[in-house]
Tab-separated table of C-alpha atoms in Angstrom:
chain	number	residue	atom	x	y	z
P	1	UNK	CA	104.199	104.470	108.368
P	2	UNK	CA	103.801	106.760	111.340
P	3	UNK	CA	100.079	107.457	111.519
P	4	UNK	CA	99.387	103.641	111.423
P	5	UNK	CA	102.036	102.603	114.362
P	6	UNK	CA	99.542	104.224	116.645
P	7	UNK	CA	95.725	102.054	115.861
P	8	UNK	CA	95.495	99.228	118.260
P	9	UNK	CA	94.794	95.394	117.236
P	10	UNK	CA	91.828	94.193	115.496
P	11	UNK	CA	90.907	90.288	115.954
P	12	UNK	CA	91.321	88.233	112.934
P	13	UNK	CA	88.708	86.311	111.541
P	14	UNK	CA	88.031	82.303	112.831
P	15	UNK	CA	87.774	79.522	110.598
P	16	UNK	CA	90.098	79.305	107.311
P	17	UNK	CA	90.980	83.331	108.074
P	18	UNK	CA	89.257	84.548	104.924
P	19	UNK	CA	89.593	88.364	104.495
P	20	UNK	CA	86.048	89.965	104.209
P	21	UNK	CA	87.608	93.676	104.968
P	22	UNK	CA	91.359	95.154	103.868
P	23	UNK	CA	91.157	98.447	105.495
P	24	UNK	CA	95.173	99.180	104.224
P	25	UNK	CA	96.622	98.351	100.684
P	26	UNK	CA	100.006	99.026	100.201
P	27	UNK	CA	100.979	99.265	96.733
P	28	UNK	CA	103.869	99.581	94.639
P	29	UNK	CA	104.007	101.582	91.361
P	30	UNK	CA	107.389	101.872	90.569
P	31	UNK	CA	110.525	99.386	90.891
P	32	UNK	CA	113.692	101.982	90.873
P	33	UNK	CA	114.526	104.261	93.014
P	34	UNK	CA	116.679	107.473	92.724
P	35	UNK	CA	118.450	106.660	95.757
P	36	UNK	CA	121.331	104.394	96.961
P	37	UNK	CA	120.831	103.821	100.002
P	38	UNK	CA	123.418	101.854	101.994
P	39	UNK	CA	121.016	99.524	103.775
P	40	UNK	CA	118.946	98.850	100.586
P	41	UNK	CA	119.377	97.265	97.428
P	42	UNK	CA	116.143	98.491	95.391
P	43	UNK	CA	118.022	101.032	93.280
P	44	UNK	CA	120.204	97.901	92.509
P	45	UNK	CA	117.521	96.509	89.580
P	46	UNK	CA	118.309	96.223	86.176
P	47	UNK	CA	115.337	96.100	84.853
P	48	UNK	CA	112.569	99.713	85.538
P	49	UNK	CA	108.471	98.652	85.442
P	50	UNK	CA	105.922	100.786	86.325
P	51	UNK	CA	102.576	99.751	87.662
P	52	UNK	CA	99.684	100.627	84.718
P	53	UNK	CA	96.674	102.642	85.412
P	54	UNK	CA	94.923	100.432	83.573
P	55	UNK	CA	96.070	97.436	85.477
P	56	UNK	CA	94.143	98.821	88.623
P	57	UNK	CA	90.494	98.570	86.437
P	58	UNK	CA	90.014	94.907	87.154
P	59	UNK	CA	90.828	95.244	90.673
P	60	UNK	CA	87.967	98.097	91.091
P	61	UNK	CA	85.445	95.800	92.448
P	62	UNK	CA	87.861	93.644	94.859
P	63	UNK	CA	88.540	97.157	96.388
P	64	UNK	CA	85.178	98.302	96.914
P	65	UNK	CA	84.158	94.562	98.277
P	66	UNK	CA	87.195	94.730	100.418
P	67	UNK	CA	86.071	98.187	101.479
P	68	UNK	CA	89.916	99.366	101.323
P	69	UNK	CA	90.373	103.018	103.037
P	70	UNK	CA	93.911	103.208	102.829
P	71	UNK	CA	96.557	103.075	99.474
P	72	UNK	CA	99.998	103.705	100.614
P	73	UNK	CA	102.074	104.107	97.108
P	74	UNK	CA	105.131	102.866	97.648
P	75	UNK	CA	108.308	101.663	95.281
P	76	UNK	CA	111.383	102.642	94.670
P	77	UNK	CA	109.920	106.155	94.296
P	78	UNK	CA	106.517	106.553	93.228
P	79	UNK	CA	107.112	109.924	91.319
P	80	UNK	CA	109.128	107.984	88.733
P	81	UNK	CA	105.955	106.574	87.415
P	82	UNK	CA	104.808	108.797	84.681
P	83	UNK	CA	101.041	107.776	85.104
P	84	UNK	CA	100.707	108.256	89.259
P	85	UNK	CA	98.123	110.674	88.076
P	86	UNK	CA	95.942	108.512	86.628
P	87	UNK	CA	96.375	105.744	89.392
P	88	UNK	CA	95.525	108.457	92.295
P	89	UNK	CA	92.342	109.360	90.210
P	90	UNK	CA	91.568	105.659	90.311
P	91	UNK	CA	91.690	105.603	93.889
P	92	UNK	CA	90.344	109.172	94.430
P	93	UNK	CA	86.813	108.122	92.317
P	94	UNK	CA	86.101	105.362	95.308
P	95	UNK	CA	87.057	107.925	98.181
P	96	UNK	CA	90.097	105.848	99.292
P	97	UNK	CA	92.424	107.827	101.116
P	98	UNK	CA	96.447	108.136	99.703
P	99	UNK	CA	99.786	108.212	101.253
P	100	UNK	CA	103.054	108.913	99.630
P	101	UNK	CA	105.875	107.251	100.840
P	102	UNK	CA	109.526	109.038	99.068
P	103	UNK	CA	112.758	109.849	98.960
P	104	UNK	CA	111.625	113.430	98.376
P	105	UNK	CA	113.752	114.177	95.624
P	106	UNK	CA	111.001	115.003	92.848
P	107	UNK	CA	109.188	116.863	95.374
P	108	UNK	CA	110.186	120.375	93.832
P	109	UNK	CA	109.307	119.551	90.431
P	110	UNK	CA	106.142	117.580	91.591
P	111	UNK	CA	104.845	119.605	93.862
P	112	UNK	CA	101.617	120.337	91.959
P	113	UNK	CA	100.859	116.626	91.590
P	114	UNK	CA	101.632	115.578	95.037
P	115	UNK	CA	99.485	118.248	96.360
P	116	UNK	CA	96.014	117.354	93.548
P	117	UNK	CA	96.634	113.386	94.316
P	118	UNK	CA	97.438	112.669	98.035
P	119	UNK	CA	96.403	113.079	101.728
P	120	UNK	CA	99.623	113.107	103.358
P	121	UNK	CA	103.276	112.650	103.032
P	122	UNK	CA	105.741	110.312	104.278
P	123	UNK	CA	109.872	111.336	103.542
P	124	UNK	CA	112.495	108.781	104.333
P	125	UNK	CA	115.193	110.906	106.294
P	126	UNK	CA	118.264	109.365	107.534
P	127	UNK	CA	119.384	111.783	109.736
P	128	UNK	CA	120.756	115.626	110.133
P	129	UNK	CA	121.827	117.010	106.197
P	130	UNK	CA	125.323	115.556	105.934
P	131	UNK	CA	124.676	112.240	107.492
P	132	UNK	CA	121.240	111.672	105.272
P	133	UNK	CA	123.214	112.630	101.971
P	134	UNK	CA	125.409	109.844	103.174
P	135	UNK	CA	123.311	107.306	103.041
P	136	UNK	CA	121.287	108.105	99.984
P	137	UNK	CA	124.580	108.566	98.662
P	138	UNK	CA	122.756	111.137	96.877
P	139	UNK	CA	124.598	114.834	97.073
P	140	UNK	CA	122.524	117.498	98.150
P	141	UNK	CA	119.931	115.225	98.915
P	142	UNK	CA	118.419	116.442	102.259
P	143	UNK	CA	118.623	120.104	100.701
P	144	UNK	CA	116.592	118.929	97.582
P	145	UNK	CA	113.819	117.707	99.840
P	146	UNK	CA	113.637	121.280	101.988
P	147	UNK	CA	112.980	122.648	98.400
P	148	UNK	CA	110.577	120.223	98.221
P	149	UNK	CA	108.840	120.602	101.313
P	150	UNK	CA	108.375	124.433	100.850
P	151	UNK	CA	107.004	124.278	97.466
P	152	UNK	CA	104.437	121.942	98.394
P	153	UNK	CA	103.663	124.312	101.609
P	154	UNK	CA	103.208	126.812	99.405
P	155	UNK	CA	100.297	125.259	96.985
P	156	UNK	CA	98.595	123.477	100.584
P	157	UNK	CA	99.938	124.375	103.456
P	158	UNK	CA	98.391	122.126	105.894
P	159	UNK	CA	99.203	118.752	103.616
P	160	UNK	CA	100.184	116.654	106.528
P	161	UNK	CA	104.156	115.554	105.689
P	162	UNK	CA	106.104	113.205	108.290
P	163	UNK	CA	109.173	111.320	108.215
P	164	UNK	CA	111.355	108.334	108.919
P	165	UNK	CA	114.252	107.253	109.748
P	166	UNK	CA	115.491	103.795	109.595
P	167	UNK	CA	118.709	103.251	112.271
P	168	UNK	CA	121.518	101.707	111.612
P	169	UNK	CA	125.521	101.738	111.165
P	170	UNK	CA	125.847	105.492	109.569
P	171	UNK	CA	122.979	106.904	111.559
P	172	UNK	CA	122.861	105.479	114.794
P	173	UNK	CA	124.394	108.185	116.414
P	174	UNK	CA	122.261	110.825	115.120
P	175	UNK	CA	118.658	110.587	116.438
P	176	UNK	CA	118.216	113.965	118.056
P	177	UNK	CA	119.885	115.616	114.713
P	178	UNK	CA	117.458	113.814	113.174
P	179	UNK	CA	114.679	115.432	114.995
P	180	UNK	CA	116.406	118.959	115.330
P	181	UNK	CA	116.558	118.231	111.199
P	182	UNK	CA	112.976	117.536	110.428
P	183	UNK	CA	111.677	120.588	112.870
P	184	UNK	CA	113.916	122.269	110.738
P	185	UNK	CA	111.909	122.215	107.570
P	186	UNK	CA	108.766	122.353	109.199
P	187	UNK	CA	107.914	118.881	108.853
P	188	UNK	CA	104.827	117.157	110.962
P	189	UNK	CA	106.607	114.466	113.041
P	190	UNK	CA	108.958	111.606	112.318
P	191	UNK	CA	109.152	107.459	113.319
P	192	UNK	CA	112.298	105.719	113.905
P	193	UNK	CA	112.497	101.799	112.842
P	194	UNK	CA	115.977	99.539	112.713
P	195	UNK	CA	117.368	98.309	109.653
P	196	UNK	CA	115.835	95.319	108.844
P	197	UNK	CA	119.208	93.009	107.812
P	198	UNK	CA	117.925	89.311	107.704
P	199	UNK	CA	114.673	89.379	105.504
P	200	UNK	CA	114.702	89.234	101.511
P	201	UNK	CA	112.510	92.136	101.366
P	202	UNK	CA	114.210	95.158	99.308
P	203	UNK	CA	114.956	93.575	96.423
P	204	UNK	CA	117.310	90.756	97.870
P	205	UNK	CA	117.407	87.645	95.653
P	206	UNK	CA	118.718	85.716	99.106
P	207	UNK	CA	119.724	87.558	102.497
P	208	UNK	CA	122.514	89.116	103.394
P	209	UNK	CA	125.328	87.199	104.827
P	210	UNK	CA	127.143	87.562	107.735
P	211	UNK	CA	129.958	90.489	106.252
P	212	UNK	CA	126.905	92.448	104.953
P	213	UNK	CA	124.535	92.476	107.879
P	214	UNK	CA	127.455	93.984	109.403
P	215	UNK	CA	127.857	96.486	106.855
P	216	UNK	CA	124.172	97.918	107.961
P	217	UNK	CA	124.161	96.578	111.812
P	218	UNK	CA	126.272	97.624	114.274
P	219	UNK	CA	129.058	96.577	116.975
P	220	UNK	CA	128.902	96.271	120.758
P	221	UNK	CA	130.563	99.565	121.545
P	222	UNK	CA	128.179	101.185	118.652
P	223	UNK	CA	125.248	99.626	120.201
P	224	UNK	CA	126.035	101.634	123.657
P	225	UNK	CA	126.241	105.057	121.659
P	226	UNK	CA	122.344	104.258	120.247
P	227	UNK	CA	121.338	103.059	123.577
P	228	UNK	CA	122.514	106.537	125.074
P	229	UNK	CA	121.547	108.475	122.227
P	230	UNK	CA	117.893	106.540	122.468
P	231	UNK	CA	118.095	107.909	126.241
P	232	UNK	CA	118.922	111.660	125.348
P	233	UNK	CA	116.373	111.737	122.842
P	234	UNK	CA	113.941	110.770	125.519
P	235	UNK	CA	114.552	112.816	127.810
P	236	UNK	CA	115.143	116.168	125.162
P	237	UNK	CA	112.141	115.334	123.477
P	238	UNK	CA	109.992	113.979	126.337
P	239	UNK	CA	107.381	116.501	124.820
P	240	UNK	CA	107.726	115.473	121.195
P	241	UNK	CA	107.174	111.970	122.399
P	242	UNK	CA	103.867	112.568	124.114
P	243	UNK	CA	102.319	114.839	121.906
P	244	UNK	CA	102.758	111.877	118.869
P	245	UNK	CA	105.481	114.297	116.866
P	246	UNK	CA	107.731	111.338	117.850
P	247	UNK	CA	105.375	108.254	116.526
P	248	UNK	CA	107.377	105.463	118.751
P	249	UNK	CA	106.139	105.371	123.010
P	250	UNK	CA	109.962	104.901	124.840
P	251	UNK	CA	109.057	101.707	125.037
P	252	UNK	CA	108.998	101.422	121.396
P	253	UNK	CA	112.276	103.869	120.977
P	254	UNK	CA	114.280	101.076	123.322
P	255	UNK	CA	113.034	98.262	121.122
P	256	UNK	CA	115.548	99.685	118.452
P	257	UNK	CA	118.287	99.084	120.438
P	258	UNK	CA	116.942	95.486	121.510
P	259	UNK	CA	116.744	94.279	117.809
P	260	UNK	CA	120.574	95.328	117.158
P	261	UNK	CA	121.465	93.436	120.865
P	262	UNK	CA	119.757	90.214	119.829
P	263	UNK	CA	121.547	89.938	116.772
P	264	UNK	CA	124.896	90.306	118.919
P	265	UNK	CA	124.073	88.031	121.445
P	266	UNK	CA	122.271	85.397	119.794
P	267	UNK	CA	119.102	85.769	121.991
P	268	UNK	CA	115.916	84.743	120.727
P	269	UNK	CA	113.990	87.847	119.101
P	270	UNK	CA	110.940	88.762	120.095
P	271	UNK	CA	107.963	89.367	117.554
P	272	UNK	CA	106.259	92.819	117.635
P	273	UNK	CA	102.301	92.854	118.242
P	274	UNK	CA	100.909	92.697	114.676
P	275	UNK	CA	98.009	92.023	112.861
P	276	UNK	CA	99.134	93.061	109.075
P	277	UNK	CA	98.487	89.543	107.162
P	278	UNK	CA	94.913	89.655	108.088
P	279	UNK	CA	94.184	93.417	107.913
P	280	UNK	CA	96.421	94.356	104.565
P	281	UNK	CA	98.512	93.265	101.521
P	282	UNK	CA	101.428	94.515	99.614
P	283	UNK	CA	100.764	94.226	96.168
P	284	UNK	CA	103.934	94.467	94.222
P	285	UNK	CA	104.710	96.262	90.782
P	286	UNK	CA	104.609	92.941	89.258
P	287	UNK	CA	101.263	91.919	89.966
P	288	UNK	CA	102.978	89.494	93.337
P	289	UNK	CA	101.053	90.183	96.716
P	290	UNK	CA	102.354	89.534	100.082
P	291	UNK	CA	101.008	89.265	103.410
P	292	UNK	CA	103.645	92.279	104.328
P	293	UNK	CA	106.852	93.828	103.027
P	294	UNK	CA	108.386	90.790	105.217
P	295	UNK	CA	107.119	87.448	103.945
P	296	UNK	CA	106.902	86.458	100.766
P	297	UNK	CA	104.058	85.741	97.819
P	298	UNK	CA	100.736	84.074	98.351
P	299	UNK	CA	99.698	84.483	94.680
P	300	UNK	CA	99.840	86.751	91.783
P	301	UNK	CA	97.436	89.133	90.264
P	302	UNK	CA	98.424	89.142	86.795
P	303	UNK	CA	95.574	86.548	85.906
P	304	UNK	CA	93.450	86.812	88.981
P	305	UNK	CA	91.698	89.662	91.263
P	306	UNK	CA	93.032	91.356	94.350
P	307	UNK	CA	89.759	89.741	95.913
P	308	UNK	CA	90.532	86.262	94.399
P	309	UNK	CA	94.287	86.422	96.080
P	310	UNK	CA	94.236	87.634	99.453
P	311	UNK	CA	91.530	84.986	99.648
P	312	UNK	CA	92.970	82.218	97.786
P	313	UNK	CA	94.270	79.345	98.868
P	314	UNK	CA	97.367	80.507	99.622
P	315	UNK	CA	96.759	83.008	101.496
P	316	UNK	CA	94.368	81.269	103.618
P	317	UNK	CA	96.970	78.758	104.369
P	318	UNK	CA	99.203	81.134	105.281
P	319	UNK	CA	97.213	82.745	107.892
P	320	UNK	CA	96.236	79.940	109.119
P	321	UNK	CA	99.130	78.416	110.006
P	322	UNK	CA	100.729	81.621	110.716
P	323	UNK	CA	102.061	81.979	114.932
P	324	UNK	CA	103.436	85.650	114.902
P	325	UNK	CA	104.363	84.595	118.028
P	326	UNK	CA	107.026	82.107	116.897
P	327	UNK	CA	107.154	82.749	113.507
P	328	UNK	CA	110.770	83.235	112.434
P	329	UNK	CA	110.517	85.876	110.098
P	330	UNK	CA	107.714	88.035	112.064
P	331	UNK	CA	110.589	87.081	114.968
P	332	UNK	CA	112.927	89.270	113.312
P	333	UNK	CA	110.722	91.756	112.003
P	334	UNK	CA	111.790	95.486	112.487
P	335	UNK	CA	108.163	96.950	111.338
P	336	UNK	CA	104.459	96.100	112.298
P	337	UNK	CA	100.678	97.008	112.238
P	338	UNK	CA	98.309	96.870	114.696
P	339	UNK	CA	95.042	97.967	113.503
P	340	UNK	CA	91.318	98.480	114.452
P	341	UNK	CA	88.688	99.695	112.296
């Protein structure tokens, strides 16, 4: 999420970490997507559920103790769920503010809805036209969202929409095309982020092995090509970067690179500065919340509040013991928050 890579850290709480404030819930309404993207396996469920307005109802007053400012609605694609409507007008009564994160697909037919129910925009773009159709495997794709884009300009032309682009095998090349894309269609800005390849987030049962991490990673003489394609897109868009229409610092632009390099050479990887676990929760479509996208469950909400689980015994466990530092999976983790209210 590009807005939130820029807030700086917030101390967690002493003692057993209980949560008293979640200033970001990220929440997913819909399980399939209406992509196929190569480095994903989402759209690979057999089964389609879709988060219930009514579900949200008993979770009204864990939000409002929580004092939650931020929903981003996240899936699969969020537009598949036929009662988004209903679930932004939950959120909308208690002044919480809503992000879409999409493929951009349904944008043209949804425009109206998008533009009544949320603050700002995220699309997933994977690079110039013909390289982002490639890896939605999706034809026409990157045309269908310019559609998109311009009808929901038309109904509210200053709805902020941004982008991002995760990096990998069929894209790693293509940076500045990405940027020279999204300026293209008038969008507000754009993040990069590498493919994450070791977690089981995305819908993996287990992790990829070896052959299909490199599938999505990339070789030696590929990693060169994104380490001088990282330097040419600082130094063409050396403006873009310090006016925040590029989200990541060059720091943060090299760091891409780094995460491919470790995986080649076996170094140790280093874990971003983040303070997600104690400052927001995924809550997933089937009522499972995690810490992040990254780790895994610390409790259901199916028979229990949001309120009851983020400060359950799980959870508090969890964030107790938790060392970003040298935890293994915040190690290899290709996304992170650092936020202070």
């Amino acid at each position: 999420m590009p807005e939130l890579y820029k807030i700086q850290p917030l101390s967690k709480d002493s003692g057993r970490s209980h949560i008293t404030t979640l200033p970001i819930l990220l929440l997913n309404v819909h399980s399939s997507c209406n992509c196929r993207c190569v480095m994903c396996d989402i759209w690979k469920r057999k089964d389609s559920v879709a988060l219930q307005a009514a579900d949200l109802e008993r979770h009204r007053e864990s939000i409002q103790q929580l004092g939650v400012k931020h929903v981003v609605m996240t899936g699969g694609e969020p537009l598949l769920n036929p009662e988004l409507d209903a679930i932004c007008h939950f959120f909308r009564e208690m002044d919480v503010r809503t992000t879409l994160l999409t493929t951009g697909l349904l944008l043209l037919k949804k425009a109206d809805h998008v533009v009544n129910n949320f603050d700002e925009i995220i699309i997933s773009i994977d690079g110039p036209p013909s390289v982002h159709d490639q890896v939605r495997r999706v034809h026409n794709a990157f045309a269908t969202i310019q559609k998109g884009v311009v009808a929901v300009r038309a109904l509210q032309p200053t709805m902020p929409i941004l982008s991002r682009m995760t990096v990998q095998r069929s894209n790693h090349a293509h940076l500045r095309s990405a940027v020279a894309a999204v300026k293209s269609i008038r969008l507000d800005g754009i993040s990069f982020l590498p493919a994450d390849v070791t977690s089981q987030a995305f819908n993996r049962d287990e992790p990829w092995t070896e052959s299909r991490q490199d599938e999505v990673s990339l070789t030696r003489d590929e990693l060169q090509i994104l380490e001088d394609e990282i330097e040419l897109l600082i130094e063409n868009y050396r403006e873009e970067i310090q006016q925040g229409f590029i989200a990541e610092s060059e720091i943060k632009l090299r760091r891409i690179a780094d995460r491919f390099r470790e995986r080649l050479d076996g170094t140790p990887p280093r874990s971003p500065v983040c303070n997600a676990p104690w400052v927001s929760a995924v809550m997933e479509v089937d009522g499972n919340v995690r810490p992040c996208f990254f780790h895994g469950s610390v409790g259901s909400t199916k028979r229990s509040t949001l309120y009851e689980v983020v400060n359950g015994d799980s959870a508090l466990r969890f964030r107790e013991s938790l060392d970003v530092a040298t935890n293994p999976v915040c190690q290899r983790c290709v996304c992170s928050l650092s936020y202070r209210s």
